[in-house]
PDB file of C-alpha atoms in Angstrom:
ATOM      1  CA  UNK A   1      23.503   4.684 -25.312  1.00  0.00           C
ATOM      2  CA  UNK A   2      20.685   6.256 -23.388  1.00  0.00           C
ATOM      3  CA  UNK A   3      19.115   9.348 -25.025  1.00  0.00           C
ATOM      4  CA  UNK A   4      17.501  11.915 -22.791  1.00  0.00           C
ATOM      5  CA  UNK A   5      15.189  14.323 -24.043  1.00  0.00           C
ATOM      6  CA  UNK A   6      15.019  17.608 -22.220  1.00  0.00           C
ATOM      7  CA  UNK A   7      11.448  19.230 -22.210  1.00  0.00           C
ATOM      8  CA  UNK A   8      11.150  22.679 -20.550  1.00  0.00           C
ATOM      9  CA  UNK A   9       7.766  23.728 -19.026  1.00  0.00           C
ATOM     10  CA  UNK A  10       8.385  27.139 -17.667  1.00  0.00           C
ATOM     11  CA  UNK A  11       5.321  27.765 -15.358  1.00  0.00           C
ATOM     12  CA  UNK A  12       4.909  29.459 -12.253  1.00  0.00           C
ATOM     13  CA  UNK A  13       1.112  28.948 -12.027  1.00  0.00           C
ATOM     14  CA  UNK A  14       1.474  26.532  -9.106  1.00  0.00           C
ATOM     15  CA  UNK A  15       3.797  28.593  -7.038  1.00  0.00           C
ATOM     16  CA  UNK A  16       3.176  31.506  -4.560  1.00  0.00           C
ATOM     17  CA  UNK A  17       6.434  33.391  -5.817  1.00  0.00           C
ATOM     18  CA  UNK A  18       7.015  34.482  -9.157  1.00  0.00           C
ATOM     19  CA  UNK A  19      10.185  33.656 -11.064  1.00  0.00           C
ATOM     20  CA  UNK A  20      10.363  29.832 -11.109  1.00  0.00           C
ATOM     21  CA  UNK A  21       9.187  29.967 -14.525  1.00  0.00           C
ATOM     22  CA  UNK A  22      12.841  30.958 -15.372  1.00  0.00           C
ATOM     23  CA  UNK A  23      13.975  27.586 -13.968  1.00  0.00           C
ATOM     24  CA  UNK A  24      14.489  25.759 -17.248  1.00  0.00           C
ATOM     25  CA  UNK A  25      16.655  28.487 -18.643  1.00  0.00           C
ATOM     26  CA  UNK A  26      18.753  28.628 -15.510  1.00  0.00           C
ATOM     27  CA  UNK A  27      19.340  24.890 -15.302  1.00  0.00           C
ATOM     28  CA  UNK A  28      20.320  24.871 -19.262  1.00  0.00           C
ATOM     29  CA  UNK A  29      22.561  27.779 -18.642  1.00  0.00           C
ATOM     30  CA  UNK A  30      24.229  25.940 -15.652  1.00  0.00           C
ATOM     31  CA  UNK A  31      25.334  23.313 -17.962  1.00  0.00           C
ATOM     32  CA  UNK A  32      22.836  20.450 -17.959  1.00  0.00           C
ATOM     33  CA  UNK A  33      23.765  19.069 -21.322  1.00  0.00           C
ATOM     34  CA  UNK A  34      27.396  18.940 -20.484  1.00  0.00           C
ATOM     35  CA  UNK A  35      26.668  17.276 -17.335  1.00  0.00           C
ATOM     36  CA  UNK A  36      24.683  14.703 -18.910  1.00  0.00           C
ATOM     37  CA  UNK A  37      27.267  14.023 -21.415  1.00  0.00           C
ATOM     38  CA  UNK A  38      29.632  13.420 -18.666  1.00  0.00           C
ATOM     39  CA  UNK A  39      27.360  10.545 -17.526  1.00  0.00           C
ATOM     40  CA  UNK A  40      27.550   9.047 -20.937  1.00  0.00           C
ATOM     41  CA  UNK A  41      24.181  10.120 -21.862  1.00  0.00           C
ATOM     42  CA  UNK A  42      23.191  11.700 -25.233  1.00  0.00           C
ATOM     43  CA  UNK A  43      20.802  14.547 -25.023  1.00  0.00           C
ATOM     44  CA  UNK A  44      18.201  15.965 -27.315  1.00  0.00           C
ATOM     45  CA  UNK A  45      16.698  19.332 -26.345  1.00  0.00           C
ATOM     46  CA  UNK A  46      12.995  19.820 -27.293  1.00  0.00           C
ATOM     47  CA  UNK A  47      12.840  23.249 -26.103  1.00  0.00           C
ATOM     48  CA  UNK A  48      10.191  24.916 -23.834  1.00  0.00           C
ATOM     49  CA  UNK A  49       6.383  24.439 -24.077  1.00  0.00           C
ATOM     50  CA  UNK A  50       4.725  27.816 -24.739  1.00  0.00           C
ATOM     51  CA  UNK A  51       3.412  29.003 -21.467  1.00  0.00           C
ATOM     52  CA  UNK A  52       1.532  32.414 -21.234  1.00  0.00           C
ATOM     53  CA  UNK A  53       2.646  34.644 -18.367  1.00  0.00           C
ATOM     54  CA  UNK A  54       0.659  34.264 -15.203  1.00  0.00           C
ATOM     55  CA  UNK A  55       0.135  38.082 -15.011  1.00  0.00           C
ATOM     56  CA  UNK A  56      -1.823  37.731 -18.237  1.00  0.00           C
ATOM     57  CA  UNK A  57      -4.299  35.258 -16.623  1.00  0.00           C
ATOM     58  CA  UNK A  58      -7.034  35.240 -14.119  1.00  0.00           C
ATOM     59  CA  UNK A  59      -6.063  32.675 -11.304  1.00  0.00           C
ATOM     60  CA  UNK A  60      -9.691  32.047 -10.525  1.00  0.00           C
ATOM     61  CA  UNK A  61     -10.982  31.531 -14.159  1.00  0.00           C
ATOM     62  CA  UNK A  62     -11.780  27.940 -13.626  1.00  0.00           C
ATOM     63  CA  UNK A  63     -12.333  27.230 -10.163  1.00  0.00           C
ATOM     64  CA  UNK A  64     -12.643  23.766  -8.791  1.00  0.00           C
ATOM     65  CA  UNK A  65     -16.009  22.412  -7.507  1.00  0.00           C
ATOM     66  CA  UNK A  66     -14.899  22.481  -4.047  1.00  0.00           C
ATOM     67  CA  UNK A  67     -12.059  24.398  -2.458  1.00  0.00           C
ATOM     68  CA  UNK A  68      -9.457  26.412  -4.245  1.00  0.00           C
ATOM     69  CA  UNK A  69      -6.857  25.993  -6.702  1.00  0.00           C
ATOM     70  CA  UNK A  70      -5.319  28.986  -8.584  1.00  0.00           C
ATOM     71  CA  UNK A  71      -4.604  28.950 -12.380  1.00  0.00           C
ATOM     72  CA  UNK A  72      -6.325  25.647 -12.661  1.00  0.00           C
ATOM     73  CA  UNK A  73      -7.230  26.224 -16.276  1.00  0.00           C
ATOM     74  CA  UNK A  74      -3.769  27.183 -17.214  1.00  0.00           C
ATOM     75  CA  UNK A  75      -2.091  24.387 -15.162  1.00  0.00           C
ATOM     76  CA  UNK A  76      -4.302  21.795 -17.026  1.00  0.00           C
ATOM     77  CA  UNK A  77      -3.476  23.181 -20.537  1.00  0.00           C
ATOM     78  CA  UNK A  78       0.349  22.919 -19.636  1.00  0.00           C
ATOM     79  CA  UNK A  79       0.033  19.498 -18.224  1.00  0.00           C
ATOM     80  CA  UNK A  80      -1.892  17.964 -21.212  1.00  0.00           C
ATOM     81  CA  UNK A  81       0.854  19.261 -23.631  1.00  0.00           C
ATOM     82  CA  UNK A  82       3.820  18.059 -21.233  1.00  0.00           C
ATOM     83  CA  UNK A  83       1.874  14.722 -20.924  1.00  0.00           C
ATOM     84  CA  UNK A  84       1.873  14.348 -24.654  1.00  0.00           C
ATOM     85  CA  UNK A  85       5.578  15.400 -24.966  1.00  0.00           C
ATOM     86  CA  UNK A  86       6.503  12.829 -22.222  1.00  0.00           C
ATOM     87  CA  UNK A  87       4.422  10.047 -23.813  1.00  0.00           C
ATOM     88  CA  UNK A  88       5.847  10.715 -27.186  1.00  0.00           C
ATOM     89  CA  UNK A  89       9.380  10.730 -26.007  1.00  0.00           C
ATOM     90  CA  UNK A  90       9.043   7.264 -24.317  1.00  0.00           C
ATOM     91  CA  UNK A  91       7.333   5.867 -27.429  1.00  0.00           C
ATOM     92  CA  UNK A  92      10.499   7.026 -29.385  1.00  0.00           C
ATOM     93  CA  UNK A  93      12.687   5.011 -26.987  1.00  0.00           C
ATOM     94  CA  UNK A  94      14.004   7.972 -25.208  1.00  0.00           C
ATOM     95  CA  UNK A  95      13.930   9.146 -21.482  1.00  0.00           C
ATOM     96  CA  UNK A  96      11.937  12.323 -20.864  1.00  0.00           C
ATOM     97  CA  UNK A  97      13.678  14.853 -18.526  1.00  0.00           C
ATOM     98  CA  UNK A  98      11.119  17.590 -17.695  1.00  0.00           C
ATOM     99  CA  UNK A  99      12.411  20.963 -16.349  1.00  0.00           C
ATOM    100  CA  UNK A 100      10.160  23.012 -14.220  1.00  0.00           C
ATOM    101  CA  UNK A 101       8.728  25.617 -13.453  1.00  0.00           C
ATOM    102  CA  UNK A 102       6.916  24.674 -10.306  1.00  0.00           C
ATOM    103  CA  UNK A 103       6.084  21.223  -9.092  1.00  0.00           C
ATOM    104  CA  UNK A 104       2.609  21.323 -10.751  1.00  0.00           C
ATOM    105  CA  UNK A 105       4.203  20.122 -13.922  1.00  0.00           C
ATOM    106  CA  UNK A 106       4.693  16.738 -12.343  1.00  0.00           C
ATOM    107  CA  UNK A 107       1.011  16.087 -13.144  1.00  0.00           C
ATOM    108  CA  UNK A 108       1.854  16.003 -16.878  1.00  0.00           C
ATOM    109  CA  UNK A 109       5.059  14.186 -16.288  1.00  0.00           C
ATOM    110  CA  UNK A 110       3.123  11.331 -14.452  1.00  0.00           C
ATOM    111  CA  UNK A 111       0.263  11.241 -16.904  1.00  0.00           C
ATOM    112  CA  UNK A 112       2.585  10.997 -19.692  1.00  0.00           C
ATOM    113  CA  UNK A 113       4.824   8.365 -18.203  1.00  0.00           C
ATOM    114  CA  UNK A 114       1.733   6.236 -17.009  1.00  0.00           C
ATOM    115  CA  UNK A 115      -0.026   6.511 -20.393  1.00  0.00           C
ATOM    116  CA  UNK A 116       1.098   3.090 -21.758  1.00  0.00           C
ATOM    117  CA  UNK A 117       2.598   1.486 -18.602  1.00  0.00           C
ATOM    118  CA  UNK A 118       2.306   0.678 -15.066  1.00  0.00           C
ATOM    119  CA  UNK A 119       4.770   2.988 -13.175  1.00  0.00           C
ATOM    120  CA  UNK A 120       5.838   3.745  -9.519  1.00  0.00           C
ATOM    121  CA  UNK A 121       7.119   7.258  -8.396  1.00  0.00           C
ATOM    122  CA  UNK A 122       9.735   8.434  -5.913  1.00  0.00           C
ATOM    123  CA  UNK A 123       9.138  12.075  -4.730  1.00  0.00           C
ATOM    124  CA  UNK A 124      12.333  13.614  -3.342  1.00  0.00           C
ATOM    125  CA  UNK A 125      10.746  16.610  -1.702  1.00  0.00           C
ATOM    126  CA  UNK A 126      10.434  18.343   1.733  1.00  0.00           C
ATOM    127  CA  UNK A 127       6.796  18.183   1.020  1.00  0.00           C
ATOM    128  CA  UNK A 128       4.216  15.380   0.371  1.00  0.00           C
ATOM    129  CA  UNK A 129       2.302  17.245  -2.412  1.00  0.00           C
ATOM    130  CA  UNK A 130      -0.741  15.395  -1.507  1.00  0.00           C
ATOM    131  CA  UNK A 131      -3.232  18.370  -0.864  1.00  0.00           C
ATOM    132  CA  UNK A 132      -6.328  18.915  -2.689  1.00  0.00           C
ATOM    133  CA  UNK A 133      -8.305  21.939  -3.512  1.00  0.00           C
ATOM    134  CA  UNK A 134     -10.376  21.056  -0.326  1.00  0.00           C
ATOM    135  CA  UNK A 135      -7.397  20.674   1.872  1.00  0.00           C
ATOM    136  CA  UNK A 136      -4.862  23.113   0.423  1.00  0.00           C
ATOM    137  CA  UNK A 137      -3.994  26.003   2.870  1.00  0.00           C
ATOM    138  CA  UNK A 138      -2.801  28.184  -0.022  1.00  0.00           C
ATOM    139  CA  UNK A 139      -4.697  27.133  -3.207  1.00  0.00           C
ATOM    140  CA  UNK A 140      -1.142  26.695  -4.766  1.00  0.00           C
ATOM    141  CA  UNK A 141      -1.150  23.675  -7.264  1.00  0.00           C
ATOM    142  CA  UNK A 142       2.609  22.913  -6.663  1.00  0.00           C
ATOM    143  CA  UNK A 143       1.289  21.438  -3.369  1.00  0.00           C
ATOM    144  CA  UNK A 144      -1.075  18.965  -5.242  1.00  0.00           C
ATOM    145  CA  UNK A 145       0.439  17.186  -7.984  1.00  0.00           C
ATOM    146  CA  UNK A 146       0.724  13.708  -6.374  1.00  0.00           C
ATOM    147  CA  UNK A 147      -2.867  13.922  -5.290  1.00  0.00           C
ATOM    148  CA  UNK A 148      -3.904  14.992  -8.797  1.00  0.00           C
ATOM    149  CA  UNK A 149      -2.222  12.186 -10.384  1.00  0.00           C
ATOM    150  CA  UNK A 150      -3.619   9.555  -7.944  1.00  0.00           C
ATOM    151  CA  UNK A 151      -7.178  10.952  -8.357  1.00  0.00           C
ATOM    152  CA  UNK A 152      -7.659  12.047  -4.683  1.00  0.00           C
ATOM    153  CA  UNK A 153     -10.548  14.270  -3.684  1.00  0.00           C
ATOM    154  CA  UNK A 154     -11.636  16.940  -6.103  1.00  0.00           C
ATOM    155  CA  UNK A 155      -9.133  15.470  -8.816  1.00  0.00           C
ATOM    156  CA  UNK A 156     -11.138  12.133  -8.949  1.00  0.00           C
ATOM    157  CA  UNK A 157     -12.104  11.397 -12.498  1.00  0.00           C
ATOM    158  CA  UNK A 158     -10.095  14.286 -14.117  1.00  0.00           C
ATOM    159  CA  UNK A 159      -8.830  13.131 -17.368  1.00  0.00           C
ATOM    160  CA  UNK A 160      -5.946  15.745 -17.563  1.00  0.00           C
ATOM    161  CA  UNK A 161      -4.747  15.288 -14.068  1.00  0.00           C
ATOM    162  CA  UNK A 162      -5.259  11.410 -13.348  1.00  0.00           C
ATOM    163  CA  UNK A 163      -2.288   8.923 -14.136  1.00  0.00           C
ATOM    164  CA  UNK A 164      -4.259   5.442 -13.960  1.00  0.00           C
ATOM    165  CA  UNK A 165      -0.923   3.686 -14.504  1.00  0.00           C
ATOM    166  CA  UNK A 166       0.570   5.161 -11.268  1.00  0.00           C
ATOM    167  CA  UNK A 167       0.185   2.342  -8.520  1.00  0.00           C
ATOM    168  CA  UNK A 168      -0.305   3.841  -5.218  1.00  0.00           C
ATOM    169  CA  UNK A 169       1.463   0.896  -3.649  1.00  0.00           C
ATOM    170  CA  UNK A 170       4.398   2.111  -5.745  1.00  0.00           C
ATOM    171  CA  UNK A 171       4.658   5.536  -4.365  1.00  0.00           C
ATOM    172  CA  UNK A 172       7.497   6.495  -2.161  1.00  0.00           C
ATOM    173  CA  UNK A 173       8.295   9.926  -0.695  1.00  0.00           C
ATOM    174  CA  UNK A 174      11.835  10.641   0.658  1.00  0.00           C
ATOM    175  CA  UNK A 175      12.967  13.501   2.946  1.00  0.00           C
ATOM    176  CA  UNK A 176       9.684  14.898   4.244  1.00  0.00           C
ATOM    177  CA  UNK A 177       9.689  17.668   6.707  1.00  0.00           C
ATOM    178  CA  UNK A 178       6.919  19.920   6.107  1.00  0.00           C
ATOM    179  CA  UNK A 179       3.532  17.989   5.827  1.00  0.00           C
ATOM    180  CA  UNK A 180       0.083  19.238   6.443  1.00  0.00           C
ATOM    181  CA  UNK A 181      -2.313  17.403   8.805  1.00  0.00           C
ATOM    182  CA  UNK A 182      -4.568  16.461   5.873  1.00  0.00           C
ATOM    183  CA  UNK A 183      -1.511  14.991   3.984  1.00  0.00           C
ATOM    184  CA  UNK A 184      -0.326  12.995   7.071  1.00  0.00           C
ATOM    185  CA  UNK A 185      -3.803  11.422   7.094  1.00  0.00           C
ATOM    186  CA  UNK A 186      -3.714  10.546   3.402  1.00  0.00           C
ATOM    187  CA  UNK A 187      -0.216   8.955   3.742  1.00  0.00           C
ATOM    188  CA  UNK A 188      -1.347   6.955   6.745  1.00  0.00           C
ATOM    189  CA  UNK A 189      -4.627   5.862   5.153  1.00  0.00           C
ATOM    190  CA  UNK A 190      -3.242   4.944   1.812  1.00  0.00           C
ATOM    191  CA  UNK A 191      -0.032   3.310   3.099  1.00  0.00           C
ATOM    192  CA  UNK A 192       2.454   5.096   1.055  1.00  0.00           C
ATOM    193  CA  UNK A 193       6.018   4.509   1.796  1.00  0.00           C
ATOM    194  CA  UNK A 194       7.100   7.867   3.436  1.00  0.00           C
ATOM    195  CA  UNK A 195      10.493   8.695   4.780  1.00  0.00           C
ATOM    196  CA  UNK A 196      11.100  11.755   6.845  1.00  0.00           C
ATOM    197  CA  UNK A 197      14.288  13.462   7.443  1.00  0.00           C
ATOM    198  CA  UNK A 198      14.405  11.662  10.794  1.00  0.00           C
ATOM    199  CA  UNK A 199      14.556   8.376   8.923  1.00  0.00           C
ATOM    200  CA  UNK A 200      17.471   9.569   6.959  1.00  0.00           C
ATOM    201  CA  UNK A 201      19.174  10.691  10.090  1.00  0.00           C
ATOM    202  CA  UNK A 202      18.656   7.288  11.806  1.00  0.00           C
ATOM    203  CA  UNK A 203      19.221   5.067   8.856  1.00  0.00           C
ATOM    204  CA  UNK A 204      21.328   6.847   6.395  1.00  0.00           C
ATOM    205  CA  UNK A 205      20.342   8.284   2.849  1.00  0.00           C
ATOM    206  CA  UNK A 206      21.633   5.214   1.004  1.00  0.00           C
ATOM    207  CA  UNK A 207      19.503   2.546   2.975  1.00  0.00           C
ATOM    208  CA  UNK A 208      16.503   4.771   2.815  1.00  0.00           C
ATOM    209  CA  UNK A 209      16.706   5.392  -0.931  1.00  0.00           C
ATOM    210  CA  UNK A 210      17.348   1.781  -1.791  1.00  0.00           C
ATOM    211  CA  UNK A 211      14.416   0.867   0.162  1.00  0.00           C
ATOM    212  CA  UNK A 212      12.345   3.615  -1.489  1.00  0.00           C
ATOM    213  CA  UNK A 213      13.298   2.680  -5.101  1.00  0.00           C
ATOM    214  CA  UNK A 214      12.658  -1.017  -4.270  1.00  0.00           C
ATOM    215  CA  UNK A 215       9.070  -0.212  -3.238  1.00  0.00           C
ATOM    216  CA  UNK A 216       8.553   2.061  -6.155  1.00  0.00           C
ATOM    217  CA  UNK A 217       9.989  -0.408  -8.771  1.00  0.00           C
ATOM    218  CA  UNK A 218       8.182  -3.561  -7.535  1.00  0.00           C
ATOM    219  CA  UNK A 219       6.092  -5.183 -10.360  1.00  0.00           C
ATOM    220  CA  UNK A 220       5.895  -2.117 -12.618  1.00  0.00           C
ATOM    221  CA  UNK A 221       7.533  -1.091 -15.902  1.00  0.00           C
ATOM    222  CA  UNK A 222       9.549   1.692 -14.486  1.00  0.00           C
ATOM    223  CA  UNK A 223       9.837   4.589 -12.027  1.00  0.00           C
ATOM    224  CA  UNK A 224       9.219   8.433 -12.319  1.00  0.00           C
ATOM    225  CA  UNK A 225      11.632  10.410 -10.214  1.00  0.00           C
ATOM    226  CA  UNK A 226      10.500  13.565  -9.142  1.00  0.00           C
ATOM    227  CA  UNK A 227      13.191  15.901  -7.653  1.00  0.00           C
ATOM    228  CA  UNK A 228      12.227  19.150  -6.019  1.00  0.00           C
ATOM    229  CA  UNK A 229      15.265  21.138  -5.185  1.00  0.00           C
ATOM    230  CA  UNK A 230      13.576  22.236  -1.761  1.00  0.00           C
ATOM    231  CA  UNK A 231      14.366  18.718  -0.853  1.00  0.00           C
ATOM    232  CA  UNK A 232      17.903  19.792  -0.048  1.00  0.00           C
ATOM    233  CA  UNK A 233      18.676  22.121   2.825  1.00  0.00           C
ATOM    234  CA  UNK A 234      18.440  25.771   1.933  1.00  0.00           C
ATOM    235  CA  UNK A 235      22.089  26.374   2.624  1.00  0.00           C
ATOM    236  CA  UNK A 236      22.882  23.862  -0.218  1.00  0.00           C
ATOM    237  CA  UNK A 237      19.970  25.127  -2.484  1.00  0.00           C
ATOM    238  CA  UNK A 238      18.849  28.602  -1.763  1.00  0.00           C
ATOM    239  CA  UNK A 239      17.056  29.444  -4.947  1.00  0.00           C
ATOM    240  CA  UNK A 240      13.654  27.713  -4.197  1.00  0.00           C
ATOM    241  CA  UNK A 241      10.431  29.195  -3.315  1.00  0.00           C
ATOM    242  CA  UNK A 242       9.419  27.371  -0.328  1.00  0.00           C
ATOM    243  CA  UNK A 243      12.638  26.525   1.590  1.00  0.00           C
ATOM    244  CA  UNK A 244      12.607  24.461   4.689  1.00  0.00           C
ATOM    245  CA  UNK A 245      15.447  24.081   7.066  1.00  0.00           C
ATOM    246  CA  UNK A 246      16.791  20.668   7.795  1.00  0.00           C
ATOM    247  CA  UNK A 247      17.125  19.100   4.337  1.00  0.00           C
ATOM    248  CA  UNK A 248      19.566  16.688   2.754  1.00  0.00           C
ATOM    249  CA  UNK A 249      23.261  17.842   2.398  1.00  0.00           C
ATOM    250  CA  UNK A 250      25.001  17.978  -1.027  1.00  0.00           C
ATOM    251  CA  UNK A 251      26.638  14.747  -0.485  1.00  0.00           C
ATOM    252  CA  UNK A 252      23.474  13.017   0.746  1.00  0.00           C
ATOM    253  CA  UNK A 253      21.597  14.225  -2.429  1.00  0.00           C
ATOM    254  CA  UNK A 254      24.230  12.875  -4.685  1.00  0.00           C
ATOM    255  CA  UNK A 255      24.419   9.536  -2.967  1.00  0.00           C
ATOM    256  CA  UNK A 256      20.720   9.157  -3.374  1.00  0.00           C
ATOM    257  CA  UNK A 257      20.719   9.933  -7.041  1.00  0.00           C
ATOM    258  CA  UNK A 258      23.679   7.411  -7.396  1.00  0.00           C
ATOM    259  CA  UNK A 259      21.292   4.832  -5.888  1.00  0.00           C
ATOM    260  CA  UNK A 260      18.516   5.900  -8.333  1.00  0.00           C
ATOM    261  CA  UNK A 261      20.848   5.254 -11.187  1.00  0.00           C
ATOM    262  CA  UNK A 262      21.992   1.968  -9.889  1.00  0.00           C
ATOM    263  CA  UNK A 263      18.380   0.774  -9.766  1.00  0.00           C
ATOM    264  CA  UNK A 264      18.258   0.912 -13.469  1.00  0.00           C
ATOM    265  CA  UNK A 265      14.529   1.425 -13.052  1.00  0.00           C
ATOM    266  CA  UNK A 266      14.231   5.317 -14.104  1.00  0.00           C
ATOM    267  CA  UNK A 267      11.607   5.741 -16.768  1.00  0.00           C
ATOM    268  CA  UNK A 268      11.108   9.514 -16.523  1.00  0.00           C
ATOM    269  CA  UNK A 269      12.307  12.331 -14.350  1.00  0.00           C
ATOM    270  CA  UNK A 270      11.872  15.887 -13.535  1.00  0.00           C
ATOM    271  CA  UNK A 271      13.705  18.806 -11.817  1.00  0.00           C
ATOM    272  CA  UNK A 272      11.624  21.557 -10.331  1.00  0.00           C
ATOM    273  CA  UNK A 273      11.281  24.658  -8.330  1.00  0.00           C
ATOM    274  CA  UNK A 274      14.498  26.268  -9.160  1.00  0.00           C
ATOM    275  CA  UNK A 275      13.719  30.138  -8.847  1.00  0.00           C
ATOM    276  CA  UNK A 276      16.937  32.013 -10.133  1.00  0.00           C
ATOM    277  CA  UNK A 277      15.481  35.075  -8.868  1.00  0.00           C
ATOM    278  CA  UNK A 278      15.982  33.721  -5.253  1.00  0.00           C
ATOM    279  CA  UNK A 279      19.330  31.957  -6.042  1.00  0.00           C
ATOM    280  CA  UNK A 280      22.926  32.950  -5.333  1.00  0.00           C
ATOM    281  CA  UNK A 281      25.170  32.792  -8.383  1.00  0.00           C
ATOM    282  CA  UNK A 282      22.982  30.085 -10.000  1.00  0.00           C
ATOM    283  CA  UNK A 283      24.205  27.576  -7.570  1.00  0.00           C
ATOM    284  CA  UNK A 284      20.736  25.943  -7.132  1.00  0.00           C
ATOM    285  CA  UNK A 285      20.565  25.406 -10.846  1.00  0.00           C
ATOM    286  CA  UNK A 286      24.126  24.152 -11.028  1.00  0.00           C
ATOM    287  CA  UNK A 287      23.320  21.696  -8.159  1.00  0.00           C
ATOM    288  CA  UNK A 288      20.203  20.424 -10.379  1.00  0.00           C
ATOM    289  CA  UNK A 289      22.399  19.683 -13.268  1.00  0.00           C
ATOM    290  CA  UNK A 290      24.882  17.685 -11.198  1.00  0.00           C
ATOM    291  CA  UNK A 291      22.161  15.721  -9.473  1.00  0.00           C
ATOM    292  CA  UNK A 292      20.444  14.921 -12.828  1.00  0.00           C
ATOM    293  CA  UNK A 293      24.038  13.528 -14.011  1.00  0.00           C
ATOM    294  CA  UNK A 294      24.295  11.452 -10.858  1.00  0.00           C
ATOM    295  CA  UNK A 295      20.780  10.087 -11.515  1.00  0.00           C
ATOM    296  CA  UNK A 296      21.801   9.097 -15.033  1.00  0.00           C
ATOM    297  CA  UNK A 297      25.039   7.345 -13.907  1.00  0.00           C
ATOM    298  CA  UNK A 298      27.813   9.922 -13.559  1.00  0.00           C
ATOM    299  CA  UNK A 299      30.466   8.925 -10.885  1.00  0.00           C
ATOM    300  CA  UNK A 300      33.647  10.283  -9.665  1.00  0.00           C
ATOM    301  CA  UNK A 301      35.537   6.903 -10.779  1.00  0.00           C
TER     302      UNK A 301
END
């Protein structure tokens, strides 16, 4: 039986709206362990990393050499510790499931997952998260985790942020609909497999996700699955900090996660950007638990 270790990373350092640090608690309260048990998965809850409140910290205490990145020192500290937790979980033969917090925690997840392996990554997100301190319009690190892990721009040579085992040719982004010009240039220059909502409309979610998983898993030891709840349409997942209209539906999201499970390639996963202060009756957190269960094999029949 697969054992999933749940690791909470209650950060809001990378976001522009407070409250997302309560995401891990909301997801647990929504029944994550029960949903995973329904998928035939055993769970171990490692609790939450200790994360100081953003209000107690100076967002500009450790500025990057170029550009802007808020709470970079604090983000680095959390991601180092999360990377150790993820790496240790894999070494123990368990599958790490990180709960955000904002999407900046993906830096730690990727570093830990790639520590002793070659990995791919599938990014289920409205956004590409390929900004750097020099290209970001906001300075919010939740828009930078994939760039950081790949060592782009100002992140080049950063020991806490870079995941050398993450192969750029095994990166796939699914469901894009809000991408900055600088990110478009990176996607084109690097040749990442990138699928917009138009691709999903034309081809269907199953076909797109199957191709993305095939791209991500080719020739590597496993795939990191990053699920940002703003990937879904805000009507389905209202409790997110950066909602973008026109996302996937409830059923499309489940279908995609079922394809993820069928690939048998998942090495690590995270659920991020659930903000209960913006939610309605905790429905976004509940949806996160359901999608995690689908990703680990839960089916109707």
